[in-house]
Coordinates of C-alpha atoms in Angstrom, one line a residue:
M8 CA 0.0 -0.2 -0.1
T9 CA 1.5 3.2 -0.9
L10 CA 1.5 5.9 1.8
N11 CA -0.7 9.2 1.2
P12 CA 0.6 12.1 3.3
I13 CA -2.7 13.6 3.6
L14 CA -4.3 10.6 5.0
L15 CA -1.7 10.2 7.3
E16 CA -2.5 13.5 8.7
V17 CA -6.2 12.6 8.7
F18 CA -5.4 9.3 10.7
K19 CA -3.2 10.9 13.1
N20 CA -6.0 13.1 14.0
R21 CA -8.8 10.4 13.8
F22 CA -6.7 8.1 16.3
S23 CA -5.9 10.9 18.8
S24 CA -9.5 12.1 18.6
I25 CA -10.7 8.5 19.9
A26 CA -8.6 8.9 22.9
E27 CA -9.5 12.4 23.5
E28 CA -13.1 11.5 23.6
M29 CA -12.6 8.4 25.7
G30 CA -11.3 11.2 28.2
M31 CA -14.1 13.5 28.1
A32 CA -16.6 10.5 28.5
L33 CA -14.5 9.4 31.6
M34 CA -14.3 12.9 33.1
R35 CA -17.8 13.8 32.6
T36 CA -19.2 10.6 34.3
A37 CA -16.7 10.0 37.2
Y38 CA -17.7 10.4 40.8
S39 CA -14.4 11.6 42.5
P40 CA -13.3 15.1 42.2
N41 CA -9.9 13.4 41.8
I42 CA -11.1 12.4 38.4
K43 CA -13.7 14.7 37.3
E44 CA -11.8 17.8 38.8
R45 CA -8.2 17.1 38.7
R46 CA -8.6 14.8 35.7
D47 CA -6.1 12.2 37.0
F48 CA -6.6 9.7 33.9
S49 CA -5.2 9.1 30.7
C50 CA -6.8 7.4 27.6
A51 CA -5.1 5.7 24.7
L52 CA -5.5 3.4 21.5
F53 CA -3.1 0.5 21.0
D54 CA -2.7 -1.7 17.9
A55 CA -3.0 -5.5 17.9
E56 CA 0.4 -6.2 19.5
G57 CA -0.4 -3.8 22.2
E58 CA 1.9 -0.9 20.8
M59 CA 0.6 2.6 21.5
V60 CA -0.6 4.2 18.3
A61 CA -2.3 7.5 20.0
Q62 CA -2.9 9.1 23.1
A63 CA -4.9 11.8 24.5
A64 CA -3.1 14.8 26.0
H65 CA -3.3 13.2 29.5
I66 CA -0.7 12.2 32.1
P67 CA 3.0 11.2 30.8
V68 CA 3.6 8.8 33.7
H69 CA 0.4 6.7 32.9
L70 CA 0.8 6.7 28.9
G71 CA 4.3 5.7 29.0
S72 CA 3.9 2.6 31.1
M73 CA 0.3 1.5 29.7
P74 CA 1.4 -0.7 26.9
L75 CA 3.0 -2.9 29.2
S76 CA -0.4 -3.3 31.0
V77 CA -2.3 -3.7 27.9
Q78 CA 0.3 -6.5 26.7
A79 CA -0.5 -8.4 30.1
A80 CA -4.3 -8.0 29.7
M81 CA -4.1 -9.3 26.1
A82 CA -3.2 -12.6 27.8
E83 CA -6.9 -13.0 29.0
S84 CA -8.0 -13.7 25.4
M85 CA -10.8 -11.0 25.2
G86 CA -13.6 -11.4 23.0
P87 CA -16.1 -8.6 21.9
G88 CA -17.7 -6.7 24.8
D89 CA -15.0 -8.1 27.2
M90 CA -12.7 -5.6 29.4
V91 CA -9.8 -6.6 31.4
V92 CA -9.0 -4.7 34.7
L93 CA -5.6 -4.4 36.5
N94 CA -3.5 -2.4 38.5
D95 CA -0.5 -4.6 39.3
P96 CA 2.6 -2.3 39.0
F97 CA 4.8 -5.4 38.2
K98 CA 2.7 -6.0 35.2
G99 CA 2.9 -2.6 33.5
G100 CA 1.2 -0.5 36.1
T101 CA 2.5 2.4 37.9
H102 CA 0.9 2.1 41.7
L103 CA -2.0 0.6 43.0
P104 CA -4.5 3.4 42.9
D105 CA -4.0 3.8 39.1
I106 CA -6.5 1.3 37.7
T107 CA -6.3 0.2 34.1
L108 CA -9.2 -1.2 32.0
V109 CA -8.5 -2.5 28.6
A110 CA -11.1 -3.6 25.9
P111 CA -10.4 -5.2 22.5
V112 CA -11.8 -3.5 19.2
Y113 CA -13.1 -6.0 16.5
A114 CA -13.9 -4.9 13.1
P115 CA -17.7 -5.7 11.8
G116 CA -17.4 -9.5 11.1
G117 CA -13.8 -9.9 12.5
D118 CA -12.6 -12.8 14.4
K119 CA -9.6 -11.2 16.1
P120 CA -9.0 -7.8 17.6
E121 CA -7.6 -5.2 15.5
F122 CA -7.0 -2.6 18.2
Y123 CA -7.3 -2.1 22.0
V124 CA -8.5 0.9 23.8
A125 CA -7.3 1.6 27.4
N126 CA -7.8 3.9 30.1
R127 CA -6.2 4.3 33.4
A128 CA -7.5 6.3 36.4
H129 CA -6.1 7.2 39.9
H130 CA -8.8 6.0 42.4
A131 CA -8.7 7.9 45.5
D132 CA -8.6 4.8 47.6
V133 CA -7.9 1.1 47.0
G134 CA -7.6 0.0 50.6
G135 CA -4.1 -0.6 52.3
M136 CA -2.7 0.8 55.4
A137 CA -3.7 4.5 55.1
A138 CA -6.5 6.2 53.8
G139 CA -5.9 7.3 50.2
S140 CA -3.6 4.3 49.5
M141 CA -0.4 6.4 49.5
P142 CA 1.2 5.1 52.8
L143 CA 4.7 5.1 54.3
S144 CA 4.7 1.4 53.2
T145 CA 7.4 -1.4 53.4
S146 CA 5.7 -3.7 51.0
I147 CA 3.1 -3.4 48.2
F148 CA 0.8 -5.7 50.4
Q149 CA 0.3 -2.6 52.6
E150 CA -0.6 -0.3 49.7
G151 CA -3.9 -1.7 48.7
V152 CA -5.7 -4.4 46.6
I153 CA -3.7 -5.7 44.0
I154 CA -5.5 -6.6 40.9
P155 CA -4.1 -9.0 38.5
P156 CA -5.5 -9.0 34.9
L157 CA -9.0 -10.1 35.3
K158 CA -12.0 -9.9 33.1
L159 CA -14.2 -7.4 34.8
V160 CA -16.5 -7.3 31.8
E161 CA -17.8 -10.1 29.7
A162 CA -19.7 -9.9 26.5
G163 CA -20.9 -6.3 28.0
R164 CA -21.8 -7.6 31.5
I165 CA -19.9 -6.6 34.7
D166 CA -18.7 -9.6 36.8
E167 CA -20.4 -8.6 40.2
K168 CA -18.5 -10.9 42.0
I169 CA -15.1 -9.4 41.0
L170 CA -16.7 -5.8 41.7
R171 CA -18.1 -6.7 45.0
F172 CA -14.8 -8.2 46.3
F173 CA -12.9 -5.0 45.1
L174 CA -15.4 -2.7 46.7
N175 CA -15.5 -4.8 50.1
N176 CA -11.8 -3.9 50.3
V177 CA -11.9 -0.2 50.0
R178 CA -12.9 2.9 52.5
T179 CA -15.3 4.7 49.8
P180 CA -17.1 1.9 47.8
Q181 CA -19.9 4.0 46.5
E182 CA -17.3 6.6 44.9
R183 CA -15.0 3.6 43.7
E184 CA -18.2 2.0 42.0
G185 CA -19.0 5.2 40.0
D186 CA -15.4 5.9 38.9
F187 CA -15.2 2.3 37.6
S188 CA -18.5 2.7 35.7
A189 CA -17.2 5.9 34.2
Q190 CA -14.0 3.8 33.0
V191 CA -16.4 1.3 31.3
M192 CA -18.3 4.0 29.5
A193 CA -14.7 5.7 28.2
N194 CA -13.9 2.1 27.0
M195 CA -17.3 1.7 25.2
T196 CA -16.6 5.2 23.6
G197 CA -13.4 4.3 22.3
V198 CA -14.6 0.9 20.9
R199 CA -17.4 2.4 19.2
R200 CA -15.4 5.3 17.8
A201 CA -12.5 2.8 16.6
Q202 CA -15.2 0.4 15.0
E203 CA -16.7 3.5 12.9
L204 CA -13.1 4.2 11.7
L205 CA -12.9 0.5 10.5
A206 CA -15.9 0.7 9.1
K207 CA -15.4 3.7 7.0
Y208 CA -11.9 2.4 6.0
D209 CA -11.3 -1.3 5.4
P210 CA -8.9 -2.6 8.3
E211 CA -5.9 -3.2 6.3
T212 CA -5.8 0.6 5.5
V213 CA -6.4 1.5 9.3
R214 CA -3.5 -0.9 10.3
F215 CA -1.3 0.4 7.6
Y216 CA -1.7 4.0 8.8
A217 CA -1.3 2.9 12.4
R218 CA 2.2 1.4 11.5
A219 CA 2.9 4.4 9.3
L220 CA 2.4 6.8 12.4
N221 CA 4.4 4.7 14.5
D222 CA 7.4 4.8 11.9
Y223 CA 6.8 8.6 11.3
A224 CA 7.2 9.1 15.0
E225 CA 10.3 7.3 15.1
T226 CA 11.7 9.1 12.1
M227 CA 11.1 12.5 13.8
T228 CA 12.3 11.4 17.1
R229 CA 15.7 10.0 15.4
E230 CA 16.0 13.3 13.8
A231 CA 15.6 15.2 17.3
V232 CA 18.0 12.9 18.7
A233 CA 20.5 13.4 15.9
R234 CA 20.9 16.9 17.0
I235 CA 22.3 15.9 20.3
P236 CA 26.4 16.2 19.9
A237 CA 27.9 12.8 19.9
G238 CA 29.3 11.8 23.5
T239 CA 28.4 10.6 26.8
Y240 CA 27.0 12.8 29.5
R241 CA 26.6 11.8 33.2
F242 CA 24.4 13.3 35.8
E243 CA 23.1 12.6 39.3
D244 CA 20.2 13.6 41.4
R245 CA 19.0 12.4 44.8
L246 CA 15.6 11.8 46.4
D247 CA 15.2 13.3 49.9
G248 CA 14.5 10.1 51.4
D249 CA 12.2 7.2 51.6
G250 CA 10.2 8.4 54.8
L251 CA 11.6 5.5 56.8
G252 CA 15.3 6.4 57.6
R253 CA 17.0 6.3 54.2
E254 CA 18.1 9.6 53.0
D255 CA 19.8 11.0 49.8
I256 CA 18.8 8.2 47.6
A257 CA 20.8 8.5 44.1
I258 CA 19.5 8.2 40.7
R259 CA 22.6 8.1 38.6
L260 CA 22.5 8.4 34.6
E261 CA 25.2 8.0 31.8
L262 CA 23.6 9.0 28.7
T263 CA 25.3 8.3 25.3
A264 CA 24.3 9.9 22.1
D265 CA 25.5 8.6 18.7
G266 CA 23.8 9.9 15.9
G267 CA 20.3 8.7 15.8
R268 CA 20.5 6.7 18.9
V269 CA 20.7 7.1 22.6
V270 CA 21.5 4.8 25.3
L271 CA 20.3 5.9 28.9
D272 CA 22.2 3.7 31.5
F273 CA 20.7 4.1 35.0
S274 CA 22.4 0.9 36.3
A275 CA 24.4 3.0 38.8
S276 CA 21.5 4.0 40.7
D277 CA 21.1 3.2 44.3
D278 CA 19.2 -0.1 45.4
Q279 CA 15.7 -0.2 45.9
V280 CA 15.0 1.1 49.5
P281 CA 12.5 -0.2 52.2
G282 CA 10.0 3.0 51.9
P283 CA 7.6 3.6 49.0
V284 CA 9.7 5.6 46.7
N285 CA 10.7 2.8 44.5
A286 CA 10.0 2.9 40.8
V287 CA 9.0 -0.2 38.5
R288 CA 10.9 -0.3 35.3
A289 CA 7.7 1.0 33.1
I290 CA 7.9 4.3 35.2
T291 CA 11.6 4.8 34.0
L292 CA 10.6 4.0 30.4
S293 CA 7.7 6.6 30.8
A294 CA 10.0 9.4 31.7
C295 CA 12.3 8.6 29.1
L296 CA 9.6 8.5 26.6
Y297 CA 8.5 12.0 27.9
V298 CA 11.7 13.7 27.7
F299 CA 12.7 12.7 24.4
R300 CA 8.9 13.3 23.0
C301 CA 9.3 16.8 24.3
L302 CA 12.5 17.3 22.3
V303 CA 10.8 16.7 19.1
R304 CA 9.7 20.2 17.7
E305 CA 7.2 18.8 15.1
S306 CA 3.6 17.9 16.3
I307 CA 3.6 14.1 16.2
P308 CA 1.8 11.4 17.9
A309 CA 3.2 10.2 21.3
N310 CA 3.4 6.4 20.4
A311 CA 5.7 3.6 20.5
G312 CA 7.8 4.9 17.5
C313 CA 9.1 7.5 19.9
L314 CA 10.8 4.8 22.0
R315 CA 12.7 3.2 19.2
P316 CA 15.8 5.3 19.3
L317 CA 16.3 4.8 22.8
E318 CA 17.8 1.8 24.7
V319 CA 17.1 2.1 28.3
I320 CA 19.3 0.2 30.8
T321 CA 18.2 -0.4 34.4
R322 CA 19.3 -2.9 37.0
P323 CA 16.8 -5.1 38.4
G324 CA 16.6 -4.4 42.3
S325 CA 17.6 -0.8 41.8
V326 CA 15.4 2.3 43.0
V327 CA 14.4 2.8 39.2
D328 CA 13.9 -1.0 38.5
A329 CA 12.3 -2.2 41.7
L330 CA 11.3 -5.8 42.2
F331 CA 8.3 -7.7 43.8
P332 CA 7.2 -6.8 46.5
S333 CA 8.5 -3.6 47.0
A334 CA 6.7 -0.6 48.3
V335 CA 6.0 1.5 45.2
A336 CA 3.3 4.1 45.9
G337 CA 5.6 7.1 45.4
G338 CA 7.8 5.8 42.8
N339 CA 5.0 6.6 40.5
V340 CA 4.5 10.0 41.5
E341 CA 7.9 11.2 43.0
T342 CA 10.8 9.0 41.8
S343 CA 9.3 9.6 38.1
Q344 CA 9.8 13.4 38.6
R345 CA 13.2 13.0 39.5
I346 CA 14.1 10.6 36.8
V347 CA 13.1 13.4 34.4
D348 CA 15.4 15.8 36.3
V349 CA 18.2 13.5 35.9
I350 CA 17.5 13.0 32.3
L351 CA 17.4 16.8 31.5
G352 CA 20.5 17.5 33.7
A353 CA 22.4 15.3 31.4
L354 CA 21.0 16.9 28.3
A355 CA 21.6 20.3 29.5
Q356 CA 25.4 19.6 29.2
A357 CA 24.9 18.6 25.5
L358 CA 22.1 21.2 24.6
P359 CA 22.6 24.1 26.9
E360 CA 20.3 26.5 24.9
T361 CA 17.5 24.1 24.5
I362 CA 17.1 22.3 28.1
P363 CA 15.4 24.3 30.8
A364 CA 16.2 24.2 34.6
A365 CA 14.6 21.8 37.0
S366 CA 11.0 22.3 37.7
Q367 CA 9.4 21.5 41.4
G368 CA 10.4 17.7 41.0
T369 CA 7.5 16.5 43.1
M370 CA 4.0 16.0 43.0
N371 CA 3.3 16.9 46.6
N372 CA 0.8 14.1 47.2
I373 CA -1.5 14.7 50.1
S374 CA -4.2 12.2 51.2
I375 CA -6.6 12.8 53.9
G376 CA -9.2 10.2 55.1
G377 CA -12.0 9.9 57.8
H378 CA -15.5 10.1 58.4
D379 CA -17.6 12.9 57.1
P380 CA -20.3 13.9 59.6
R381 CA -22.2 16.0 57.2
R382 CA -22.9 13.1 55.1
D383 CA -22.4 10.5 57.7
R384 CA -19.8 8.2 55.7
P385 CA -16.4 7.5 55.1
F386 CA -14.5 10.0 52.8
A387 CA -10.9 9.8 51.0
Y388 CA -9.3 12.6 49.4
Y389 CA -6.3 12.5 47.3
E390 CA -4.5 15.5 45.5
T391 CA -1.4 16.3 43.9
L392 CA -0.1 19.9 44.2
A393 CA 1.4 22.0 41.5
G394 CA 4.6 24.0 41.9
G395 CA 7.0 26.0 40.0
M396 CA 8.5 25.2 36.3
G397 CA 12.0 25.6 35.6
A398 CA 13.0 28.6 33.6
S399 CA 14.5 28.4 29.8
R400 CA 16.4 30.4 27.5
H401 CA 13.8 32.4 26.3
V402 CA 11.0 32.4 29.2
P403 CA 10.5 32.5 33.0
G404 CA 9.4 29.3 34.6
A405 CA 5.5 29.3 34.8
S406 CA 4.0 29.4 38.4
A407 CA 1.6 27.1 40.4
V408 CA 1.4 24.5 37.5
H409 CA 1.8 20.8 37.1
A410 CA 5.0 20.0 35.4
H411 CA 6.5 16.9 33.6
M412 CA 5.3 13.6 34.6
T413 CA 2.0 15.0 36.0
N414 CA -0.5 16.7 33.6
T415 CA -3.5 17.2 36.1
L416 CA -5.2 20.3 36.8
N417 CA -5.4 22.0 40.3
T418 CA -8.7 21.1 42.3
P419 CA -11.0 24.3 42.8
V420 CA -11.5 25.2 46.4
E421 CA -15.3 25.0 45.7
A422 CA -14.8 21.4 44.6
L423 CA -12.9 20.5 47.9
E424 CA -15.2 22.5 50.2
Y425 CA -18.3 20.6 48.6
A426 CA -17.1 17.1 48.6
Y427 CA -15.0 17.0 51.9
P428 CA -15.5 18.3 55.4
F429 CA -12.6 20.8 54.6
L430 CA -12.4 24.5 54.9
V431 CA -9.7 25.8 52.5
T432 CA -8.0 29.0 54.4
E433 CA -5.4 29.7 51.9
Y434 CA -4.7 28.8 48.3
S435 CA -2.2 31.1 46.8
I436 CA 1.1 31.6 44.9
R437 CA 4.2 31.1 47.0
R438 CA 5.8 34.6 46.1
G439 CA 9.7 34.4 45.9
S440 CA 10.1 30.8 45.6
G441 CA 11.4 30.5 42.1
G442 CA 15.3 30.4 41.7
A443 CA 16.7 33.7 40.6
G444 CA 18.3 34.0 37.2
R445 CA 18.5 35.8 33.9
M446 CA 15.1 34.1 33.5
P447 CA 13.6 33.2 36.8
G448 CA 12.0 30.1 37.8
G449 CA 8.2 29.9 38.4
N450 CA 6.7 30.1 42.0
G451 CA 5.4 27.4 44.1
L452 CA 1.9 27.6 45.7
V453 CA 0.4 27.4 49.2
R454 CA -2.6 25.4 49.9
E455 CA -3.8 25.2 53.7
I456 CA -6.7 23.2 54.6
V457 CA -8.5 23.1 58.0
L458 CA -10.0 19.9 58.8
E459 CA -13.6 20.0 60.2
A460 CA -13.7 16.2 61.3
P461 CA -10.9 14.0 62.8
A462 CA -8.9 12.4 60.1
E463 CA -5.6 10.6 58.9
V464 CA -3.3 12.7 56.9
T465 CA -0.4 11.3 54.8
V466 CA 1.9 13.4 52.6
L467 CA 4.6 12.0 50.3
A468 CA 6.5 14.7 49.0
E469 CA 10.2 15.6 47.5
R470 CA 12.4 18.6 47.2
R471 CA 12.1 19.5 51.0
T472 CA 15.8 19.2 51.7
R473 CA 17.2 20.8 48.4
G474 CA 15.5 22.8 46.0
P475 CA 15.2 22.2 42.0
Y476 CA 18.4 23.1 40.4
G477 CA 19.3 26.1 38.1
V478 CA 21.0 25.8 34.9
Q479 CA 23.6 27.8 33.2
G480 CA 24.3 29.7 36.3
G481 CA 20.5 30.1 37.4
Q482 CA 19.9 29.7 41.1
T483 CA 18.1 26.8 42.8
G484 CA 14.3 27.0 43.5
A485 CA 13.1 27.2 47.0
P486 CA 12.5 23.9 48.6
G487 CA 9.0 23.0 49.7
R488 CA 7.5 22.7 53.3
N489 CA 5.0 20.8 55.0
I490 CA 3.6 22.4 58.0
L491 CA 0.9 20.9 60.8
I492 CA -1.0 23.4 62.6
Q493 CA -2.6 22.1 66.0
D494 CA -4.1 24.2 68.5
G495 CA -2.8 27.3 66.5
V496 CA 0.9 25.9 66.8
P497 CA 2.5 25.3 63.6
T498 CA 5.2 22.3 63.2
V499 CA 7.3 21.7 60.3
M500 CA 6.9 18.2 59.3
P501 CA 9.1 16.0 57.3
G502 CA 8.9 15.7 53.5
K503 CA 7.0 12.3 54.0
F504 CA 4.5 11.9 57.1
S505 CA 1.6 10.2 58.4
T506 CA -0.3 11.4 61.2
Q507 CA -3.6 11.5 62.8
V508 CA -5.2 15.0 63.1
A509 CA -8.3 16.5 65.2
A510 CA -11.1 18.5 64.0
G511 CA -9.9 22.2 63.8
D512 CA -6.3 21.3 62.8
A513 CA -4.7 22.6 59.7
V514 CA -2.3 21.0 57.1
R515 CA -0.3 23.5 55.0
V516 CA 1.8 22.6 52.2
E517 CA 4.0 25.1 50.4
T518 CA 5.5 23.7 47.0
P519 CA 8.7 24.3 45.5
G520 CA 9.7 26.8 43.1
G521 CA 11.4 26.1 39.6
G522 CA 14.8 26.5 39.0
G523 CA 16.3 29.7 37.4
Y524 CA 18.3 29.9 33.9
G525 CA 21.4 31.9 33.5
G526 CA 23.1 34.9 35.0
H527 CA 24.1 33.5 38.6
A528 CA 27.0 31.4 39.9
T529 CA 26.0 27.8 39.6
E530 CA 25.7 25.7 42.8
S531 CA 28.0 22.9 43.4
G532 CA 26.9 19.6 41.7
Q533 CA 24.4 21.3 39.4
V534 CA 24.6 21.9 35.7

């Protein structure tokens, strides 16, 4: 079949529109503020081999790892109307709250799947030792219900036994059931739209252009990689700690560029740790895909072709390639951000005028759970908080935005106070927190929440002991701070903590600013 460049562009947009419409269906029908308001979900389309064809503009840490989940689900031999659910991080997942639902797409009259659609949504609670399922854990068994690939929907009917088993192990079953239903509807939307595409064009043509788009993404990524001067570049950055005594956990990268190919070797990174900041290999792949997709100047689909010019080397048992049953709740949200910082730090040596300073480098995870006296039922709140972006050669860093591996929105105060027994007493820009430079880093934000009922609070955050690095002489951004206010007395808390609070107590999170670009002396150990 001869490639038609006009049809290639048509299919690029048709494929991505399927994922985008799935996302709209999921957002509009979800129950939880975390999905409906923050949009903590992702949707994508995959080919018959489980390779990603197109994604919506959702969350990088979800999408780069999702192909491994799809391929694990494919082993369940799905027929028309079936859907497989899973959240196991050691089968392509990220952490347990991120639940993936996969559905096959059959052409009219077809006897095998032509494509798969999938969505991944962060559920605000999936059981485990702490409300919100983001605990200071030492094992994945403490983090919630582990779901292997299971057929949740068969021939269009939900398996009520599987659903009841899951709902019986979470703190907020009504909300979880509603979010599951939204995920099912999102996949039904994707299947319907993909089948319409297969009916309009014959399956062979649709398959041909799916492969062509992956090849096109590979070509454009190789061109971007070829602009990196040949050589080996090394960079190291550190996590503050695992919350359980391990501090200064190093992530080390040796990046070798050679024409249209790059080798990213993380094997010298520290061993996995007792606490929950371990990342599975799928997370590391996601971070690599994200950074190198960002290097491509042209508008291309983020698909499997973007990974082909990259060789990612990790050492099993390290903090960036953790082994079962290590604790991984924070690896998805915190370690993924540091992996991005390390890759950008190495690339800044090769492309000093292209690569920005470090952004906040954390997702500032906060979980609060308890009993809501207004509604007389349990509640589980989860949110990630925005911060400052790193400055670049051309522009200052943006303030109070989600950067890099997260792409969620900030939850409106009104939504929080409506859904939970909270009073938000401050939600503001953290002035002066961005690193100084010819182009200053963006500012973080401040969120202060007063609890109207006793609750359990867990915070998993990074960049509390050292700020995000600046580049080309720019200064570091201000580190973040966590403050617990009890009886009017503020106490600075560690970056990672879990505690019980009383009604009237407050939790205040001040997020890091981004690093600055140019114009000031470089701090030791930074670019």
